[in-house]
Amino acid sequence: MVIPRAMILAAGYGTRLGELGRARPKPMLPVVGVPLVRWAVLWLRHHGIREIAINLHHLGEQIEAELGDGAALDVAIAYSREHGQILGTGGGLRQARRLIDDGHGTPVVVMNAKLLVDLDLHAVIERHLATGAEATMVVRDDPEAERWGSLRTDAAGDVTHLLGKPGPKGQEGGPALMFTGVQVLAPRFLDRIPPSGQQCVVRTAYSQLHAEGGAFAGFVTDEYWWEHSTVERYLQGVANVIEGRAKVAYAPGPVRGVDPSAVIEAGAEVDVHAWVGPGATIGVGAKIGPRVQL
C-alpha cells in the first residue's frame, strides 16, 4: 500500500547551528546544492507520496520560496504556518491535521526536515499496517540513544520502554535504540496531542500511548540516516553524500564532481571527492580538496 500523505516538520530554530542557523532555517542547509527539505520531498516522492504538508516558523518564507506548491517536483505541497509561538512536534501536527487527515483513517508518514535518509519506507508502512499500531517509530542503534531519550523493543518489534520507562505490561526489552524522527501515524493517534500550546509529540501522545500499553510499534533500521543539527554534523553529512556513504538512490543529480557550467581556471585542481556546483568558478591555481561543496 502507498500512503498518499506525509508531513515534514520544518519549523525549528536551528540554534545549535550558530550563524548558519541565523541566516537560514535548518531545512534550507544545502547538501551538494540541494536543501535538506528538498531532499525530504524527493525521498517521499520516491516512495509514491504526492501530498505533503510542511509546517513553517523560523525563516519559513525561505522554505516556501524554495518549494512553492510542489508542482515542479510533481507533488502537491501545503503549508501550516506557525505565527507567533512555535508549536513543537506535537503542536505542529495538531495544527496541520486538516492537511494530513483524509477523514478515512489513512495513516500519514511524518519526518523531520533536518534529516537525509535512504531507508525503505515501503517496509515501514507494511509493518505499521500489519501490526495495526496507532504509531510506528523508525528507530536505530546509536551510541547517543540514552542521551536523547532511548526506547527499547522486544523480539516482535513492539516498544517495551520509552524515555527509559517500561510500559504497563512489564515486557523485557532489547538494547537501547534511538528514534530517528521518521514515523507512521494513524489519525486517531493525533487525538492524544494536548489541544493547545507548544507540545512534544513524544512526551505527550507517545508517552500516553505507552503508559496505556497501546499498539505502539518500532521499526529497527540500519540503513542510511543522518541528522544535521550542528555545524559538525552538517559538514559530516555533506561528506557522507560526496564520499558515497549515503546511498541516496533518489538523488536529483550527481553527488560529486564538477557541474558543466562551472569554470575551472588554468592550473586549478578539484579532488574527485568534491562537489562543484552550477556557476562556480575555481580560480587560477586553486586546489579544492575532498569533502568540499562549492
Coordinates of C-alpha atoms in Angstrom, one line a residue:
M1 CA 0.0 0.0 0.0
V2 CA 1.2 3.5 -0.8
I3 CA 0.3 6.1 1.8
P4 CA -0.7 9.2 -0.1
R5 CA 0.1 11.9 2.5
A6 CA 3.1 12.9 4.6
M7 CA 4.2 15.8 6.8
I8 CA 7.6 17.3 7.1
L9 CA 8.4 19.0 10.4
A10 CA 10.3 22.1 9.4
A11 CA 9.6 24.8 12.0
G12 CA 12.6 24.6 14.3
Y13 CA 15.0 27.4 15.1
G14 CA 18.4 25.8 14.3
T15 CA 20.1 27.4 17.4
R16 CA 22.8 24.8 17.5
L17 CA 24.0 25.9 14.0
G18 CA 25.2 29.3 15.2
E19 CA 25.5 31.8 12.4
L20 CA 24.3 29.2 9.8
G21 CA 21.0 28.9 11.7
R22 CA 20.5 32.6 11.9
A23 CA 20.9 33.2 8.2
R24 CA 18.6 30.4 7.0
P25 CA 16.3 27.7 8.5
K26 CA 17.9 24.4 9.1
P27 CA 15.9 22.7 6.4
M28 CA 17.5 25.0 3.8
L29 CA 21.0 23.8 4.5
P30 CA 22.4 22.6 1.1
V31 CA 23.8 19.1 0.7
V32 CA 25.6 19.0 -2.7
G33 CA 23.5 22.1 -3.6
V34 CA 20.1 20.6 -2.6
P35 CA 18.4 21.9 0.5
L36 CA 17.6 19.3 3.2
V37 CA 13.9 20.0 2.9
R38 CA 14.0 19.3 -0.9
W39 CA 15.9 16.0 -0.2
A40 CA 13.0 15.1 2.2
V41 CA 10.4 15.8 -0.5
L42 CA 12.4 13.8 -3.0
W43 CA 12.6 10.8 -0.6
L44 CA 8.9 10.9 0.0
R45 CA 8.1 11.2 -3.7
H46 CA 10.5 8.3 -4.4
H47 CA 8.1 6.2 -2.3
G48 CA 5.0 7.3 -4.1
I49 CA 3.8 10.0 -1.7
R50 CA 2.4 13.0 -3.6
E51 CA 0.6 15.1 -1.0
I52 CA 2.9 16.8 1.5
A53 CA 2.3 19.2 4.4
I54 CA 5.1 21.3 5.8
N55 CA 5.0 23.4 8.9
L56 CA 6.9 26.7 9.0
H57 CA 8.1 29.2 11.6
H58 CA 11.7 30.4 11.7
L59 CA 12.5 32.0 8.3
G60 CA 9.8 29.8 6.9
E61 CA 9.4 32.0 3.8
Q62 CA 12.7 30.7 2.5
I63 CA 11.3 27.1 2.5
E64 CA 8.1 28.3 0.8
A65 CA 10.2 30.1 -1.9
E66 CA 12.3 27.1 -2.5
L67 CA 9.5 24.6 -2.9
G68 CA 6.4 26.6 -3.9
D69 CA 3.3 24.5 -4.3
G70 CA 5.4 21.5 -5.3
A71 CA 4.3 21.3 -8.9
A72 CA 7.9 21.5 -10.2
L73 CA 8.6 18.3 -8.2
D74 CA 5.4 16.5 -9.2
V75 CA 3.9 16.8 -5.7
A76 CA 1.3 19.0 -4.0
I77 CA 2.7 20.9 -1.0
A78 CA 0.5 22.7 1.6
Y79 CA 1.9 24.8 4.4
S80 CA 1.0 25.2 8.0
R81 CA 2.4 28.5 9.2
E82 CA 3.0 28.8 12.9
H83 CA 2.7 32.5 13.7
G84 CA 3.9 33.9 17.0
Q85 CA 4.6 30.8 19.1
I86 CA 6.4 27.8 17.7
L87 CA 4.2 24.7 18.4
G88 CA 6.7 21.9 18.7
T89 CA 6.4 18.5 17.1
G90 CA 3.1 17.7 18.7
G91 CA 1.6 21.1 18.3
G92 CA 2.7 21.3 14.7
L93 CA 1.0 18.0 13.9
R94 CA -2.1 19.2 15.7
Q95 CA -2.4 22.4 13.7
A96 CA -1.7 20.7 10.4
R97 CA -4.2 17.9 11.0
R98 CA -6.6 19.3 8.4
L99 CA -3.9 18.9 5.8
I100 CA -2.9 15.3 6.7
D101 CA -6.0 13.5 7.9
D102 CA -8.1 12.4 5.0
G103 CA -11.1 11.6 7.2
H104 CA -10.9 7.9 6.3
G105 CA -8.4 6.7 8.8
T106 CA -5.5 6.5 6.3
P107 CA -2.1 6.7 8.1
V108 CA 0.3 9.5 7.5
V109 CA 4.1 9.5 7.2
V110 CA 5.9 12.1 9.4
M111 CA 9.6 13.1 9.2
N112 CA 11.9 15.8 10.4
A113 CA 13.2 18.2 7.8
K114 CA 16.8 18.1 9.2
L115 CA 17.2 14.5 8.0
L116 CA 18.7 12.9 5.0
V117 CA 17.7 9.2 4.8
D118 CA 17.6 6.4 2.4
L119 CA 15.6 3.7 4.2
D120 CA 12.9 1.5 2.7
L121 CA 9.7 3.5 3.6
H122 CA 7.5 0.8 2.0
A123 CA 8.8 -1.7 4.5
V124 CA 8.0 0.7 7.4
I125 CA 4.4 1.2 6.1
E126 CA 3.9 -2.5 5.7
R127 CA 4.9 -3.2 9.3
H128 CA 2.7 -0.4 10.5
L129 CA -0.3 -1.8 8.7
A130 CA 0.4 -5.4 9.6
T131 CA 0.6 -4.6 13.4
G132 CA -2.5 -2.4 13.5
A133 CA -0.4 0.0 15.5
E134 CA -1.5 3.6 16.3
A135 CA 2.0 4.7 15.8
T136 CA 5.2 3.2 14.4
M137 CA 8.6 4.8 15.1
V138 CA 11.6 4.1 12.9
V139 CA 14.5 3.5 15.4
R140 CA 18.1 2.7 15.2
D141 CA 21.1 1.5 17.2
D142 CA 23.0 4.6 18.1
P143 CA 25.7 5.4 20.7
E144 CA 23.8 8.5 21.8
A145 CA 20.5 6.7 22.3
E146 CA 20.5 7.1 26.0
R147 CA 21.4 10.8 25.8
W148 CA 18.4 11.7 23.7
G149 CA 15.8 9.5 25.5
S150 CA 16.0 5.9 24.4
L151 CA 13.4 3.3 23.7
R152 CA 13.6 -0.5 23.6
T153 CA 11.7 -3.1 21.6
D154 CA 11.0 -6.8 22.2
A155 CA 11.7 -9.6 19.7
A156 CA 8.4 -8.9 17.9
G157 CA 9.3 -5.2 17.4
D158 CA 6.8 -3.9 19.9
V159 CA 8.0 -0.9 22.0
T160 CA 8.6 -2.0 25.6
H161 CA 10.4 1.1 27.0
L162 CA 10.0 4.7 26.1
L163 CA 12.3 7.5 27.5
G164 CA 13.8 4.8 29.7
K165 CA 10.4 3.9 31.3
P166 CA 8.8 0.4 30.9
G167 CA 5.2 0.0 29.8
P168 CA 2.4 -1.5 32.0
K169 CA 2.9 -5.0 30.5
G170 CA 6.4 -5.3 32.0
Q171 CA 8.0 -6.9 29.0
E172 CA 11.7 -7.3 28.7
G173 CA 13.3 -5.1 26.0
G174 CA 16.4 -5.3 23.9
P175 CA 19.2 -2.8 23.7
A176 CA 18.6 1.0 23.8
L177 CA 17.5 2.4 20.5
M178 CA 17.1 6.0 19.2
F179 CA 14.1 7.4 17.5
T180 CA 15.1 8.7 14.0
G181 CA 12.3 11.3 13.6
V182 CA 10.6 9.1 10.9
Q183 CA 7.2 7.8 11.9
V184 CA 3.9 6.5 10.6
L185 CA 0.8 7.6 12.5
A186 CA -2.9 6.6 12.5
P187 CA -5.0 9.7 12.5
R188 CA -6.6 8.7 15.9
F189 CA -3.1 9.0 17.4
L190 CA -3.3 12.8 16.9
D191 CA -6.2 12.9 19.3
R192 CA -3.7 12.3 22.1
I193 CA -1.9 15.6 21.5
P194 CA -2.9 18.3 24.0
P195 CA -5.3 20.8 22.4
S196 CA -3.2 24.0 22.7
G197 CA 0.3 25.4 23.1
Q198 CA 3.7 24.0 22.3
Q199 CA 3.8 20.3 22.7
C200 CA 6.4 17.5 22.1
V201 CA 4.7 14.5 20.4
V202 CA 7.0 12.0 22.2
R203 CA 6.4 13.4 25.7
T204 CA 2.7 13.8 25.2
A205 CA 1.0 11.5 22.7
Y206 CA 3.6 8.7 22.6
S207 CA 4.0 8.7 26.4
Q208 CA 0.3 8.4 26.9
L209 CA 0.0 5.6 24.4
H210 CA 3.0 3.8 26.0
A211 CA 1.6 4.2 29.5
E212 CA -1.7 2.7 28.4
G213 CA 0.0 -0.3 26.8
G214 CA -1.5 0.6 23.5
A215 CA -0.5 -0.5 20.0
F216 CA 2.9 1.0 19.5
A217 CA 5.5 -0.5 17.1
G218 CA 9.1 0.1 16.4
F219 CA 10.9 -0.5 13.1
V220 CA 14.6 -1.0 13.5
T221 CA 16.8 0.1 10.6
D222 CA 20.5 0.1 9.9
E223 CA 20.0 1.9 6.5
Y224 CA 21.4 5.4 5.9
W225 CA 20.2 8.1 8.3
W226 CA 21.8 11.4 9.3
E227 CA 20.6 14.5 11.1
H228 CA 22.2 17.9 10.6
S229 CA 21.6 19.7 13.9
T230 CA 25.1 21.1 14.4
V231 CA 27.8 22.5 12.2
E232 CA 29.9 19.4 12.8
R233 CA 27.1 17.1 11.9
Y234 CA 26.2 19.2 8.9
L235 CA 29.7 19.0 7.5
Q236 CA 29.9 15.3 8.1
G237 CA 26.5 14.8 6.4
V238 CA 27.8 16.6 3.3
A239 CA 30.9 14.4 3.3
N240 CA 28.8 11.3 3.7
V241 CA 27.0 12.1 0.5
I242 CA 30.1 13.2 -1.5
E243 CA 32.1 10.1 -0.4
G244 CA 29.3 7.6 -1.1
R245 CA 28.5 6.5 2.4
A246 CA 25.0 7.8 1.8
K247 CA 23.4 5.6 -0.8
V248 CA 20.8 8.1 -1.9
A249 CA 19.1 6.4 -4.8
Y250 CA 16.7 9.3 -5.3
A251 CA 19.4 12.0 -5.7
P252 CA 18.4 14.6 -8.3
G253 CA 21.8 14.8 -9.9
P254 CA 25.5 13.9 -9.4
V255 CA 26.7 14.0 -5.8
R256 CA 30.3 14.6 -6.6
G257 CA 32.3 16.1 -9.5
V258 CA 32.1 19.4 -11.4
D259 CA 29.0 20.8 -12.9
P260 CA 29.3 21.5 -16.6
S261 CA 28.6 25.2 -16.1
A262 CA 31.4 25.7 -13.5
V263 CA 34.6 27.4 -14.6
I264 CA 37.9 25.7 -13.8
E265 CA 40.7 28.1 -14.5
A266 CA 44.3 27.3 -15.5
G267 CA 46.2 25.2 -13.1
A268 CA 43.2 24.6 -10.7
E269 CA 42.6 21.2 -9.3
V270 CA 39.5 19.6 -7.9
D271 CA 39.6 16.4 -5.9
V272 CA 37.4 13.6 -7.1
H273 CA 35.6 13.6 -3.8
A274 CA 34.4 17.2 -4.0
W275 CA 31.3 18.8 -5.5
V276 CA 31.5 22.0 -7.5
G277 CA 28.0 23.3 -8.3
P278 CA 26.5 25.4 -11.1
G279 CA 28.0 28.8 -11.7
A280 CA 31.1 28.2 -9.5
T281 CA 34.5 29.5 -10.6
I282 CA 37.7 27.8 -9.3
G283 CA 40.4 30.4 -9.7
V284 CA 43.9 30.0 -11.2
G285 CA 46.0 27.5 -9.4
A286 CA 43.4 26.9 -6.7
K287 CA 43.2 23.4 -5.2
I288 CA 39.8 22.0 -4.0
G289 CA 40.3 19.1 -1.6
P290 CA 38.0 16.2 -0.7
R291 CA 34.6 16.6 1.2
V292 CA 34.2 20.2 -0.1
Q293 CA 31.0 21.5 -1.7
L294 CA 31.0 24.8 -3.6

